[in-house]
Amino acid sequence: DTEVTQTPKHLVMGMTNKKSLKCEQHMGHRAMYWYKQKAKKPPELMFVYSYEKLSINESVPSRFSPECPNSSLLNLHLHALQPEDSALYLCASSQVIREKLFFGSGTQLSVL
Amino acid sequence: DQQVKQNSPSLSVQEGRISILNCDYTNSMFDYFLWYKKYPAEGPTFLISISSIKDKNEDGRFTVFLNKSAKHLSLHIVPSQPGDSAVYFCAASANSGGSNYKLTFGKGTLLTVNP
């Protein structure tokens, strides 16, 4: 199994909603990542978890809250988002930090 | 400050010919470089990587060349196929303290391979 699975694939939410993005991998990887990608831009790193501990937070606003319940799962909790937060949210994993990343297919988020 | 630069937003080649995608970097601490391929509405897929101790790495139709003195790398695809049409991202990381090990991506090059 070399997949990173993300759900949902698409999400539309209002600015007052609370929603969560989910990511799962069963490759035994100990590093997991959240990236945000706007159209025609490169992926931008948001958070890195290493051995289930938050390792990097790239000054992301608190309306994005990551959670790593165990070594296979990574969540991104969303609350009070702005329309400019609309983007493709990508989860990735790697054996450990600095190894090549395996990406999920992303959640296309639209904030109305 | 764009530490990884892909100066060609797009490239068009004929099927069967060589595709050459270029990438320049400014951070001399970068020592690990990767190429990813991305189709619309999908996550990037790892293609090939190279460590700074090498100047060439080959995997099937894909070869990456690294010129450390010029801080330049390139991806060669031979022969190019229509299924190679995608956005190609160059990425780099550094084995140093702090968060330098995070992957820094270029802006991508859209490759179109015409039948």
Short mmCIF file of C-alpha atoms in Angstrom, two decimals:
data_model
loop_
_atom_site.label_atom_id
_atom_site.label_comp_id
_atom_site.label_asym_id
_atom_site.label_seq_id
_atom_site.Cartn_x
_atom_site.Cartn_y
_atom_site.Cartn_z
CA ASP A 1 0.00 0.00 0.00
CA THR A 2 1.74 3.16 -1.20
CA GLU A 3 -1.22 5.48 -0.89
CA VAL A 4 -2.03 8.54 1.10
CA THR A 5 -5.81 8.79 1.33
CA GLN A 6 -7.53 12.10 1.86
CA THR A 7 -11.21 12.74 2.57
CA PRO A 8 -13.32 14.46 1.49
CA LYS A 9 -12.18 15.14 -2.08
CA HIS A 10 -14.28 18.29 -2.26
CA LEU A 11 -15.63 20.54 0.50
CA VAL A 12 -17.74 23.68 0.39
CA MET A 13 -18.17 25.52 3.65
CA GLY A 14 -19.44 28.83 4.95
CA MET A 15 -17.33 31.17 7.01
CA THR A 16 -19.03 30.15 10.26
CA ASN A 17 -18.78 26.39 9.71
CA LYS A 18 -16.50 23.91 11.46
CA LYS A 19 -15.20 21.06 9.34
CA SER A 20 -12.29 18.61 9.35
CA LEU A 21 -10.03 17.24 6.65
CA LYS A 22 -8.74 13.71 7.13
CA CYS A 23 -5.61 11.96 5.93
CA GLU A 24 -4.50 8.36 6.33
CA GLN A 25 -1.44 6.35 5.35
CA HIS A 26 -0.45 2.76 6.09
CA MET A 27 3.14 2.85 4.86
CA GLY A 28 4.59 3.09 8.36
CA HIS A 29 5.74 6.63 7.66
CA ARG A 30 6.57 8.68 10.77
CA ALA A 31 6.43 12.15 9.21
CA MET A 32 3.17 13.68 7.97
CA TYR A 33 2.52 17.06 6.41
CA TRP A 34 -0.21 19.50 5.47
CA TYR A 35 0.34 21.67 2.40
CA LYS A 36 -1.88 24.31 0.82
CA GLN A 37 -1.84 24.91 -2.91
CA LYS A 38 -3.48 27.74 -4.80
CA ALA A 39 -3.99 27.52 -8.56
CA LYS A 40 -0.77 27.95 -10.57
CA LYS A 41 1.31 28.19 -7.39
CA PRO A 42 3.64 25.69 -5.71
CA PRO A 43 2.51 23.79 -2.63
CA GLU A 44 3.08 25.79 0.56
CA LEU A 45 3.98 23.97 3.75
CA MET A 46 1.59 24.48 6.67
CA PHE A 47 2.45 21.87 9.31
CA VAL A 48 4.83 18.97 9.84
CA TYR A 49 4.36 16.15 12.32
CA SER A 50 7.28 13.93 13.18
CA TYR A 51 6.62 10.86 15.33
CA GLU A 52 3.16 12.29 16.11
CA LYS A 53 4.59 15.52 17.48
CA LEU A 54 4.11 18.89 15.80
CA SER A 55 7.52 19.73 14.41
CA ILE A 56 6.86 22.74 12.19
CA ASN A 57 4.06 25.29 12.14
CA GLU A 58 4.65 27.75 9.32
CA SER A 59 2.91 30.64 11.08
CA VAL A 60 -0.47 29.34 10.02
CA PRO A 61 -3.53 31.23 11.38
CA SER A 62 -5.24 29.58 14.35
CA ARG A 63 -8.39 28.97 12.31
CA PHE A 64 -6.41 25.94 11.03
CA SER A 65 -5.78 23.39 13.75
CA PRO A 66 -3.84 20.18 13.01
CA GLU A 67 -4.13 16.97 14.94
CA CYS A 68 -2.21 13.70 14.72
CA PRO A 69 -4.19 11.07 16.68
CA ASN A 70 -1.75 8.26 15.80
CA SER A 71 1.06 7.43 13.39
CA SER A 72 -1.36 6.69 10.52
CA LEU A 73 -3.79 9.56 10.81
CA LEU A 74 -3.58 13.31 10.35
CA ASN A 75 -6.48 15.72 10.65
CA LEU A 76 -6.86 19.40 9.85
CA HIS A 77 -9.66 21.12 11.75
CA LEU A 78 -11.13 24.19 10.10
CA HIS A 79 -13.10 26.94 11.82
CA ALA A 80 -14.16 30.43 10.77
CA LEU A 81 -12.29 30.30 7.48
CA GLN A 82 -12.10 33.17 5.02
CA PRO A 83 -12.82 33.04 1.27
CA GLU A 84 -9.08 33.47 0.61
CA ASP A 85 -8.51 30.12 2.34
CA SER A 86 -10.11 28.40 -0.66
CA ALA A 87 -7.41 26.12 -2.10
CA LEU A 88 -6.32 22.52 -2.62
CA TYR A 89 -5.19 21.08 0.72
CA LEU A 90 -2.63 18.33 0.34
CA CYS A 91 -1.56 15.78 2.89
CA ALA A 92 1.79 14.03 2.50
CA SER A 93 3.88 11.51 4.37
CA SER A 94 7.48 10.33 4.36
CA GLN A 95 9.47 7.63 6.12
CA VAL A 96 11.02 10.32 8.26
CA ILE A 97 11.59 14.02 7.71
CA ARG A 98 13.78 14.70 4.62
CA GLU A 99 12.82 11.53 2.82
CA LYS A 100 10.75 11.81 -0.35
CA LEU A 101 7.13 12.78 0.19
CA PHE A 102 4.13 10.78 -0.92
CA PHE A 103 1.15 13.06 -1.52
CA GLY A 104 -2.55 12.39 -1.32
CA SER A 105 -4.84 13.63 -4.07
CA GLY A 106 -5.97 16.54 -1.94
CA THR A 107 -9.18 18.16 -0.72
CA GLN A 108 -10.45 20.99 -2.91
CA LEU A 109 -11.86 23.47 -0.41
CA SER A 110 -14.18 26.34 -1.27
CA VAL A 111 -15.08 28.88 1.42
CA LEU A 112 -18.17 30.94 0.65
CA ASP B 1 12.50 35.29 -1.70
CA GLN B 2 12.23 32.49 -4.24
CA GLN B 3 14.94 30.01 -3.28
CA VAL B 4 13.95 27.51 -5.98
CA LYS B 5 13.26 28.97 -9.39
CA GLN B 6 11.71 27.41 -12.46
CA ASN B 7 11.93 30.23 -14.96
CA SER B 8 9.94 28.58 -17.74
CA PRO B 9 6.23 28.51 -16.89
CA SER B 10 5.55 26.23 -19.84
CA LEU B 11 7.25 23.98 -22.37
CA SER B 12 5.85 22.27 -25.45
CA VAL B 13 7.57 19.33 -27.20
CA GLN B 14 6.73 16.74 -29.83
CA GLU B 15 6.10 13.16 -28.86
CA GLY B 16 9.30 11.10 -29.06
CA ARG B 17 11.60 14.10 -28.59
CA ILE B 18 13.51 15.11 -25.48
CA SER B 19 11.93 17.33 -22.81
CA ILE B 20 14.35 19.37 -20.70
CA LEU B 21 12.99 21.09 -17.61
CA ASN B 22 15.27 23.46 -15.74
CA CYS B 23 15.53 24.56 -12.13
CA ASP B 24 17.86 27.00 -10.37
CA TYR B 25 18.37 27.46 -6.64
CA THR B 26 19.97 30.12 -4.50
CA ASN B 27 20.38 28.43 -1.11
CA SER B 28 23.85 26.84 -1.02
CA MET B 29 22.73 24.71 1.93
CA PHE B 30 20.37 22.68 -0.28
CA ASP B 31 21.76 19.17 -0.69
CA TYR B 32 18.76 17.07 -1.73
CA PHE B 33 16.68 17.73 -4.81
CA LEU B 34 13.50 16.14 -6.09
CA TRP B 35 11.20 16.38 -9.09
CA TYR B 36 7.46 15.94 -8.76
CA LYS B 37 4.82 15.65 -11.46
CA LYS B 38 1.30 16.94 -10.94
CA TYR B 39 -1.92 16.46 -12.87
CA PRO B 40 -4.83 18.88 -12.29
CA ALA B 41 -6.80 18.29 -9.07
CA GLU B 42 -4.36 15.58 -7.95
CA GLY B 43 -1.49 15.54 -5.50
CA PRO B 44 2.10 15.71 -6.76
CA THR B 45 3.72 12.38 -7.59
CA PHE B 46 7.40 11.79 -6.85
CA LEU B 47 9.47 11.22 -9.99
CA ILE B 48 13.16 11.21 -9.21
CA SER B 49 15.63 12.66 -6.72
CA ILE B 50 19.32 13.43 -6.50
CA SER B 51 21.67 14.03 -3.61
CA SER B 52 24.37 16.67 -3.84
CA ILE B 53 27.08 13.99 -3.75
CA LYS B 54 26.02 12.96 -7.25
CA ASP B 55 25.77 14.86 -10.51
CA LYS B 56 23.42 12.49 -12.33
CA ASN B 57 20.64 10.07 -11.49
CA GLU B 58 18.71 8.01 -13.98
CA ASP B 59 15.43 6.12 -13.75
CA GLY B 60 14.04 4.78 -17.00
CA ARG B 61 13.09 7.68 -19.27
CA PHE B 62 13.90 10.24 -16.57
CA THR B 63 17.37 11.61 -15.81
CA VAL B 64 18.20 14.41 -13.41
CA PHE B 65 21.46 16.34 -13.75
CA LEU B 66 22.90 18.49 -10.96
CA ASN B 67 25.48 21.24 -11.46
CA LYS B 68 26.36 22.38 -7.95
CA SER B 69 28.73 25.14 -9.00
CA ALA B 70 25.99 26.71 -11.13
CA LYS B 71 23.27 25.86 -8.58
CA HIS B 72 21.30 24.35 -11.43
CA LEU B 73 19.50 21.11 -12.03
CA SER B 74 17.59 19.76 -14.98
CA LEU B 75 15.18 16.93 -15.68
CA HIS B 76 15.45 15.15 -19.03
CA ILE B 77 12.60 13.01 -20.31
CA VAL B 78 13.47 10.81 -23.28
CA PRO B 79 11.43 9.93 -25.25
CA SER B 80 8.58 12.25 -24.28
CA GLN B 81 5.08 10.79 -24.33
CA PRO B 82 1.66 12.53 -24.35
CA GLY B 83 1.00 11.05 -20.87
CA ASP B 84 3.95 13.10 -19.58
CA SER B 85 1.89 16.27 -20.05
CA ALA B 86 1.61 17.72 -16.54
CA VAL B 87 3.08 20.38 -14.25
CA TYR B 88 6.58 19.51 -13.07
CA PHE B 89 7.81 20.88 -9.74
CA CYS B 90 11.42 21.06 -8.67
CA ALA B 91 11.95 20.87 -4.89
CA ALA B 92 14.95 21.12 -2.58
CA SER B 93 15.85 20.69 1.05
CA ALA B 94 18.84 21.22 3.32
CA ASN B 95 20.31 19.00 6.01
CA SER B 96 20.86 21.70 8.54
CA GLY B 97 19.35 23.00 11.71
CA GLY B 98 16.01 24.60 12.25
CA SER B 99 13.40 24.06 9.58
CA ASN B 100 15.82 24.09 6.64
CA TYR B 101 15.03 20.46 6.00
CA LYS B 102 11.55 21.40 4.85
CA LEU B 103 10.95 20.96 1.14
CA THR B 104 10.97 24.19 -0.86
CA PHE B 105 9.14 23.99 -4.19
CA GLY B 106 9.61 25.95 -7.39
CA LYS B 107 6.57 27.43 -9.14
CA GLY B 108 6.38 24.60 -11.64
CA THR B 109 6.65 24.17 -15.41
CA LEU B 110 3.68 23.02 -17.47
CA LEU B 111 4.92 20.43 -19.97
CA THR B 112 2.75 19.69 -22.99
CA VAL B 113 3.75 16.75 -25.19
CA ASN B 114 2.03 16.93 -28.57
CA PRO B 115 1.19 13.69 -30.42
#
